[in-house]
Amino acid sequence: HAGMLPKYRRLVEKLAQQGLLTVICGTDTLGVGINVPIRTVLMTGLAKYDGVRHRVLKSREFHQIAGRAGRAGYDTEGTVVV
């Protein structure tokens, strides 16, 4: 998502908001700055590469990513799978 050209990123967000995408794969950047209906967040691990080394996610980072699931106005509940 973050590495995409802006016009393609906007297209993905628009299609997701319209319910036309059933799956979006991305990095932790999806956890920041988008407001699309995501019912389920699947995390393949609790570590990330921060540009220098792999490290465990901070609790703030985990909550930011997990918080994409079940967004108010779209769903009444969400699921996070790690």
PDB file of C-alpha atoms in Angstrom:
ATOM      1  CA  HIS A   1       0.000   0.000   0.000  1.00  0.00           C
ATOM      2  CA  ALA A   2       2.673   2.524   0.989  1.00  0.00           C
ATOM      3  CA  GLY A   3       4.852   1.696  -2.007  1.00  0.00           C
ATOM      4  CA  MET A   4       2.010   2.035  -4.492  1.00  0.00           C
ATOM      5  CA  LEU A   5       1.618   5.041  -6.739  1.00  0.00           C
ATOM      6  CA  PRO A   6      -0.965   7.405  -5.235  1.00  0.00           C
ATOM      7  CA  LYS A   7      -3.518   6.853  -8.027  1.00  0.00           C
ATOM      8  CA  TYR A   8      -3.412   3.072  -7.511  1.00  0.00           C
ATOM      9  CA  ARG A   9      -3.585   3.435  -3.730  1.00  0.00           C
ATOM     10  CA  ARG A  10      -6.680   5.636  -4.078  1.00  0.00           C
ATOM     11  CA  LEU A  11      -8.197   3.074  -6.455  1.00  0.00           C
ATOM     12  CA  VAL A  12      -7.669   0.237  -3.945  1.00  0.00           C
ATOM     13  CA  GLU A  13      -9.217   2.334  -1.173  1.00  0.00           C
ATOM     14  CA  LYS A  14     -12.189   3.319  -3.351  1.00  0.00           C
ATOM     15  CA  LEU A  15     -12.852  -0.276  -4.452  1.00  0.00           C
ATOM     16  CA  ALA A  16     -12.610  -1.472  -0.841  1.00  0.00           C
ATOM     17  CA  GLN A  17     -15.016   1.219   0.347  1.00  0.00           C
ATOM     18  CA  GLN A  18     -17.486   0.074  -2.313  1.00  0.00           C
ATOM     19  CA  GLY A  19     -17.171  -3.519  -1.125  1.00  0.00           C
ATOM     20  CA  LEU A  20     -15.644  -4.708  -4.390  1.00  0.00           C
ATOM     21  CA  LEU A  21     -12.457  -6.155  -2.855  1.00  0.00           C
ATOM     22  CA  THR A  22     -12.780  -9.194  -0.647  1.00  0.00           C
ATOM     23  CA  VAL A  23      -9.071  -9.399   0.268  1.00  0.00           C
ATOM     24  CA  ILE A  24      -6.381  -6.752   0.641  1.00  0.00           C
ATOM     25  CA  CYS A  25      -2.797  -7.850   1.300  1.00  0.00           C
ATOM     26  CA  GLY A  26      -0.398  -5.309   2.677  1.00  0.00           C
ATOM     27  CA  THR A  27       2.147  -4.300   5.234  1.00  0.00           C
ATOM     28  CA  ASP A  28       1.547  -2.577   8.548  1.00  0.00           C
ATOM     29  CA  THR A  29       1.048   0.675   6.608  1.00  0.00           C
ATOM     30  CA  LEU A  30      -2.544  -0.433   6.066  1.00  0.00           C
ATOM     31  CA  GLY A  31      -3.008   0.235   9.773  1.00  0.00           C
ATOM     32  CA  VAL A  32      -2.474   3.956   9.352  1.00  0.00           C
ATOM     33  CA  GLY A  33      -4.504   6.552   7.561  1.00  0.00           C
ATOM     34  CA  ILE A  34      -7.130   4.569   5.683  1.00  0.00           C
ATOM     35  CA  ASN A  35     -10.765   4.105   6.480  1.00  0.00           C
ATOM     36  CA  VAL A  36     -12.093   1.096   4.637  1.00  0.00           C
ATOM     37  CA  PRO A  37     -14.382  -1.715   5.741  1.00  0.00           C
ATOM     38  CA  ILE A  38     -12.045  -4.420   7.003  1.00  0.00           C
ATOM     39  CA  ARG A  39     -13.867  -7.128   8.939  1.00  0.00           C
ATOM     40  CA  THR A  40     -10.889  -9.414   9.558  1.00  0.00           C
ATOM     41  CA  VAL A  41      -7.204  -8.632  10.028  1.00  0.00           C
ATOM     42  CA  LEU A  42      -4.807 -11.563   9.606  1.00  0.00           C
ATOM     43  CA  MET A  43      -1.307 -11.010  10.942  1.00  0.00           C
ATOM     44  CA  THR A  44       1.298 -13.594   9.987  1.00  0.00           C
ATOM     45  CA  GLY A  45       3.517 -12.608  12.892  1.00  0.00           C
ATOM     46  CA  LEU A  46       4.164 -10.096  15.635  1.00  0.00           C
ATOM     47  CA  ALA A  47       7.505  -8.846  14.321  1.00  0.00           C
ATOM     48  CA  LYS A  48       8.444  -6.330  11.645  1.00  0.00           C
ATOM     49  CA  TYR A  49      11.553  -5.102   9.918  1.00  0.00           C
ATOM     50  CA  ASP A  50      12.115  -1.482  10.937  1.00  0.00           C
ATOM     51  CA  GLY A  51      14.804  -0.703   8.369  1.00  0.00           C
ATOM     52  CA  VAL A  52      17.608  -1.927  10.595  1.00  0.00           C
ATOM     53  CA  ARG A  53      16.478  -5.157  12.221  1.00  0.00           C
ATOM     54  CA  HIS A  54      13.498  -7.372  12.923  1.00  0.00           C
ATOM     55  CA  ARG A  55      11.786  -6.500  16.168  1.00  0.00           C
ATOM     56  CA  VAL A  56       8.603  -7.334  18.018  1.00  0.00           C
ATOM     57  CA  LEU A  57       5.718  -4.938  17.376  1.00  0.00           C
ATOM     58  CA  LYS A  58       5.106  -2.370  20.075  1.00  0.00           C
ATOM     59  CA  SER A  59       1.673  -2.639  21.678  1.00  0.00           C
ATOM     60  CA  ARG A  60       0.706   0.696  20.083  1.00  0.00           C
ATOM     61  CA  GLU A  61       1.603  -0.670  16.625  1.00  0.00           C
ATOM     62  CA  PHE A  62      -0.350  -3.871  17.233  1.00  0.00           C
ATOM     63  CA  HIS A  63      -3.450  -1.933  18.335  1.00  0.00           C
ATOM     64  CA  GLN A  64      -3.197   0.385  15.338  1.00  0.00           C
ATOM     65  CA  ILE A  65      -3.141  -2.556  12.904  1.00  0.00           C
ATOM     66  CA  ALA A  66      -5.709  -4.654  14.770  1.00  0.00           C
ATOM     67  CA  GLY A  67      -7.963  -1.615  15.024  1.00  0.00           C
ATOM     68  CA  ARG A  68      -8.680  -1.815  11.297  1.00  0.00           C
ATOM     69  CA  ALA A  69     -10.985  -4.777  11.971  1.00  0.00           C
ATOM     70  CA  GLY A  70     -14.609  -3.948  12.614  1.00  0.00           C
ATOM     71  CA  ARG A  71     -14.484  -0.209  12.016  1.00  0.00           C
ATOM     72  CA  ALA A  72     -17.382   1.804  13.386  1.00  0.00           C
ATOM     73  CA  GLY A  73     -19.789   2.742  10.644  1.00  0.00           C
ATOM     74  CA  TYR A  74     -18.949  -0.367   8.638  1.00  0.00           C
ATOM     75  CA  ASP A  75     -19.243  -3.335  11.016  1.00  0.00           C
ATOM     76  CA  THR A  76     -20.473  -4.027  14.530  1.00  0.00           C
ATOM     77  CA  GLU A  77     -17.538  -6.334  15.283  1.00  0.00           C
ATOM     78  CA  GLY A  78     -14.214  -7.410  13.849  1.00  0.00           C
ATOM     79  CA  THR A  79     -11.816 -10.313  14.089  1.00  0.00           C
ATOM     80  CA  VAL A  80      -8.044 -10.302  14.485  1.00  0.00           C
ATOM     81  CA  VAL A  81      -6.118 -13.504  13.797  1.00  0.00           C
ATOM     82  CA  VAL A  82      -2.415 -13.785  14.631  1.00  0.00           C
TER      83      VAL A  82
END
